[in-house]
C-alpha cells in the first residue's frame, strides 16, 4: 500500500475509527472495519498464571494495573470473541505446555464452540463456596459417556476431574488455541506452535 494508506491504517487503529471513513469520509466512522489498536498491534493480555494444585483466594485473581502483553496475533477464527493468554507455572501440563510457557485462549462463552474430546481447556475449580479458586489446564476426554478433564502431565499427582457441564464447582473458562514459549534465540522472540 501507499505511505498514505499505511499512515491512515495506523490512525484508524489508534483512534478506533474505520479506515474507509478516514480515507474517503464515507460509511460509518466506527463501522465494521474498526481494528482495536491494542489487540492487533500489541498482542494478547496475559491474565495470570495457570497452576494446578495451587488454590488462590479469589480476591487475588484480578491483575493490577496494565496487563503484560504476549506478542502474538489474535486467532482470526474468533473475530468477535475475547482472547487472552495465561502463563503456565509448574508441571501439571508438562507433556504439552512446560513450566514458563504460555497458552493463548479464546473465551469459552464467546467462542460458540462446544466441548469436544481432544480440546485443551482453561478450567477454574472452586471450593469453599467460591472463596478459593484453582486455575488449571486440562484436556477433554470422553469416558463411558461422560466427559473427563484430564491432566497431560508427567506427574501422577494430578488426577482427572469428572465434568458434567452443570457442576457448581468446575467451570470451563476458555479454550486453548495455541502455545507459545520464549526461545533462547538471538532475537528473543517466541516460536509459535499450534
CSV table of C-alpha atoms in Angstrom, one decimal:
chain,number,residue,atom,x,y,z
A,1,UNK,CA,0.0,0.0,0.0
A,2,UNK,CA,1.0,3.6,-0.3
A,3,UNK,CA,2.5,5.5,2.5
A,4,UNK,CA,-0.7,7.4,2.9
A,5,UNK,CA,-2.8,4.3,3.4
A,6,UNK,CA,-0.3,2.9,5.8
A,7,UNK,CA,-0.4,6.0,7.9
A,8,UNK,CA,-4.1,6.1,7.7
A,9,UNK,CA,-4.3,2.5,8.8
A,10,UNK,CA,-2.2,3.3,11.9
A,11,UNK,CA,-4.5,6.3,12.7
A,12,UNK,CA,-7.6,4.1,12.2
A,13,UNK,CA,-6.3,1.6,14.7
A,14,UNK,CA,-5.1,4.1,17.2
A,15,UNK,CA,-8.3,6.1,17.3
A,16,UNK,CA,-10.6,3.1,16.6
A,17,UNK,CA,-12.3,4.5,13.6
A,18,UNK,CA,-12.9,2.8,10.3
A,19,UNK,CA,-10.2,3.1,7.6
A,20,UNK,CA,-12.8,3.7,4.9
A,21,UNK,CA,-14.3,6.6,6.8
A,22,UNK,CA,-10.8,8.1,7.4
A,23,UNK,CA,-9.7,7.8,3.8
A,24,UNK,CA,-13.0,8.7,2.0
A,25,UNK,CA,-15.3,10.1,4.6
A,26,UNK,CA,-17.9,7.5,3.5
A,27,UNK,CA,-19.6,4.9,5.6
A,28,UNK,CA,-19.7,4.8,9.4
A,29,UNK,CA,-17.0,6.4,11.4
A,30,UNK,CA,-16.9,3.4,13.7
A,31,UNK,CA,-18.0,0.7,11.4
A,32,UNK,CA,-17.1,-2.9,10.9
A,33,UNK,CA,-13.7,-2.1,9.6
A,34,UNK,CA,-12.5,-1.0,13.0
A,35,UNK,CA,-9.5,-2.7,14.4
A,36,UNK,CA,-8.9,-2.2,18.1
A,37,UNK,CA,-5.4,-0.9,18.3
A,38,UNK,CA,-4.1,-2.6,21.4
A,39,UNK,CA,-5.3,-6.0,20.2
A,40,UNK,CA,-3.9,-6.1,16.7
A,41,UNK,CA,-0.6,-4.4,17.4
A,42,UNK,CA,0.5,-5.3,20.9
A,43,UNK,CA,-0.7,-8.8,21.4
A,44,UNK,CA,-2.9,-10.6,23.9
A,45,UNK,CA,-3.2,-9.7,27.5
A,46,UNK,CA,-1.7,-12.2,30.0
A,47,UNK,CA,-4.4,-12.6,32.6
A,48,UNK,CA,-2.4,-14.5,35.1
A,49,UNK,CA,-0.9,-17.9,35.9
A,50,UNK,CA,-2.3,-21.4,35.3
A,51,UNK,CA,-1.1,-23.5,38.2
A,52,UNK,CA,-2.9,-26.7,39.0
A,53,UNK,CA,-2.9,-27.8,42.6
A,54,UNK,CA,-2.4,-24.2,43.7
A,55,UNK,CA,-5.5,-22.7,45.4
A,56,UNK,CA,-5.9,-18.9,45.5
A,57,UNK,CA,-8.2,-16.6,47.3
A,58,UNK,CA,-10.5,-15.3,44.6
A,59,UNK,CA,-9.8,-11.7,45.5
A,60,UNK,CA,-6.2,-12.1,44.2
A,61,UNK,CA,-7.1,-13.1,40.7
A,62,UNK,CA,-7.7,-9.7,39.2
A,63,UNK,CA,-4.5,-8.4,37.7
A,64,UNK,CA,-3.4,-5.0,39.0
A,65,UNK,CA,-2.6,-2.2,36.5
A,66,UNK,CA,-1.6,-2.8,32.9
A,67,UNK,CA,-1.5,-6.5,31.9
A,68,UNK,CA,1.6,-8.0,30.4
A,69,UNK,CA,1.1,-8.4,26.7
A,70,UNK,CA,2.1,-11.6,24.8
A,71,UNK,CA,3.3,-10.6,21.3
A,72,UNK,CA,1.0,-12.9,19.4
A,73,UNK,CA,-1.8,-12.2,16.9
A,74,UNK,CA,-5.4,-12.8,17.7
A,75,UNK,CA,-6.9,-16.1,16.3
A,76,UNK,CA,-8.8,-14.9,13.3
A,77,UNK,CA,-11.3,-17.8,13.6
A,78,UNK,CA,-12.9,-15.9,16.5
A,79,UNK,CA,-13.2,-12.3,15.4
A,80,UNK,CA,-15.8,-11.2,18.0
A,81,UNK,CA,-14.5,-13.3,21.0
A,82,UNK,CA,-12.4,-12.2,23.9
A,83,UNK,CA,-9.0,-13.6,23.6
A,84,UNK,CA,-6.2,-13.7,26.2
A,85,UNK,CA,-3.1,-15.6,27.3
A,86,UNK,CA,-2.1,-17.4,30.5
A,87,UNK,CA,1.4,-18.2,31.9
A,88,UNK,CA,1.9,-21.9,32.7
A,89,UNK,CA,3.5,-22.5,36.1
A,90,UNK,CA,4.5,-25.9,37.3
A,91,UNK,CA,4.3,-29.3,35.7
A,92,UNK,CA,0.5,-30.1,35.5
A,93,UNK,CA,0.5,-29.9,31.7
A,94,UNK,CA,4.2,-30.7,31.2
A,95,UNK,CA,3.6,-33.0,28.2
A,96,UNK,CA,2.1,-30.2,26.2
A,97,UNK,CA,3.0,-26.9,27.9
A,98,UNK,CA,6.1,-26.9,30.1
A,99,UNK,CA,6.6,-24.6,33.0
A,100,UNK,CA,7.2,-21.0,31.8
A,101,UNK,CA,5.4,-21.4,28.5
A,102,UNK,CA,2.2,-19.5,27.6
A,103,UNK,CA,-1.1,-20.6,26.2
A,104,UNK,CA,-3.4,-18.5,24.1
A,105,UNK,CA,-7.1,-18.9,24.8
A,106,UNK,CA,-10.5,-17.8,23.4
A,107,UNK,CA,-13.2,-17.1,25.9
A,108,UNK,CA,-15.4,-20.3,26.0
A,109,UNK,CA,-18.7,-18.4,26.2
A,110,UNK,CA,-17.7,-16.1,23.4
A,111,UNK,CA,-16.3,-18.8,21.2
A,112,UNK,CA,-19.5,-20.5,20.2
A,113,UNK,CA,-17.8,-23.9,20.4
A,114,UNK,CA,-19.0,-27.0,22.1
A,115,UNK,CA,-16.7,-29.0,24.4
A,116,UNK,CA,-15.2,-31.9,22.4
A,117,UNK,CA,-12.7,-34.6,23.3
A,118,UNK,CA,-9.1,-33.6,22.4
A,119,UNK,CA,-9.6,-29.9,23.3
A,120,UNK,CA,-7.4,-28.3,25.9
A,121,UNK,CA,-9.4,-26.0,28.2
A,122,UNK,CA,-8.7,-23.4,30.8
A,123,UNK,CA,-10.6,-24.6,33.9
A,124,UNK,CA,-11.5,-23.0,37.2
A,125,UNK,CA,-12.3,-25.1,40.2
A,126,UNK,CA,-14.0,-23.5,43.1
A,127,UNK,CA,-14.2,-24.6,46.7
A,128,UNK,CA,-15.4,-23.1,50.0
A,129,UNK,CA,-18.4,-21.5,48.1
A,130,UNK,CA,-16.2,-19.9,45.6
A,131,UNK,CA,-13.8,-18.4,48.1
A,132,UNK,CA,-10.9,-20.5,46.8
A,133,UNK,CA,-10.1,-21.0,43.2
A,134,UNK,CA,-7.7,-23.3,41.3
A,135,UNK,CA,-6.8,-22.3,37.8
A,136,UNK,CA,-5.7,-25.2,35.6
A,137,UNK,CA,-5.4,-26.6,32.1
A,138,UNK,CA,-6.9,-29.9,31.2
A,139,UNK,CA,-7.5,-32.0,28.2
A,140,UNK,CA,-11.1,-33.0,27.4
A,141,UNK,CA,-11.6,-36.8,27.2
A,142,UNK,CA,-14.7,-38.9,26.8
A,143,UNK,CA,-15.1,-42.0,29.0
A,144,UNK,CA,-18.2,-44.1,29.3
A,145,UNK,CA,-20.4,-41.4,28.0
A,146,UNK,CA,-19.2,-38.7,30.4
A,147,UNK,CA,-16.6,-36.0,30.0
A,148,UNK,CA,-13.3,-36.2,31.9
A,149,UNK,CA,-10.9,-33.3,32.3
A,150,UNK,CA,-7.5,-34.9,32.1
A,151,UNK,CA,-4.1,-33.5,33.1
A,152,UNK,CA,-1.4,-34.0,30.4
A,153,UNK,CA,1.3,-34.3,32.9
A,154,UNK,CA,4.3,-36.5,33.6
A,155,UNK,CA,3.5,-36.1,37.3
A,156,UNK,CA,0.9,-38.6,38.7
A,157,UNK,CA,-0.1,-36.2,41.4
A,158,UNK,CA,-2.6,-34.6,39.0
A,159,UNK,CA,-5.9,-36.5,38.7
A,160,UNK,CA,-8.7,-36.3,36.1
A,161,UNK,CA,-11.8,-34.4,37.0
A,162,UNK,CA,-15.3,-35.6,36.1
A,163,UNK,CA,-17.2,-32.9,34.2
A,164,UNK,CA,-20.9,-32.8,33.6
A,165,UNK,CA,-21.2,-29.3,32.3
A,166,UNK,CA,-23.5,-28.2,35.1
A,167,UNK,CA,-21.2,-28.7,38.0
A,168,UNK,CA,-21.3,-25.9,40.5
A,169,UNK,CA,-17.6,-26.1,41.3
A,170,UNK,CA,-15.9,-26.7,37.9
A,171,UNK,CA,-16.1,-24.1,35.1
A,172,UNK,CA,-14.6,-24.1,31.7
A,173,UNK,CA,-13.4,-20.5,31.1
A,174,UNK,CA,-11.5,-20.7,27.9
A,175,UNK,CA,-10.4,-23.0,25.0
A,176,UNK,CA,-6.7,-23.1,24.3
A,177,UNK,CA,-5.9,-22.0,20.7
A,178,UNK,CA,-2.2,-22.3,20.8
A,179,UNK,CA,1.0,-22.5,22.9
A,180,UNK,CA,4.0,-20.1,22.9
A,181,UNK,CA,7.3,-20.2,24.6
A,182,UNK,CA,10.3,-18.0,24.7
A,183,UNK,CA,13.3,-19.5,23.0
A,184,UNK,CA,16.9,-18.7,23.7
A,185,UNK,CA,17.2,-17.3,20.2
A,186,UNK,CA,19.2,-14.2,19.3
A,187,UNK,CA,16.1,-12.0,18.9
A,188,UNK,CA,14.3,-13.3,22.0
A,189,UNK,CA,11.1,-13.8,20.0
A,190,UNK,CA,8.9,-16.9,20.7
A,191,UNK,CA,8.2,-19.8,18.5
A,192,UNK,CA,4.5,-20.3,17.9
A,193,UNK,CA,3.4,-23.9,18.0
A,194,UNK,CA,-0.2,-24.8,17.3
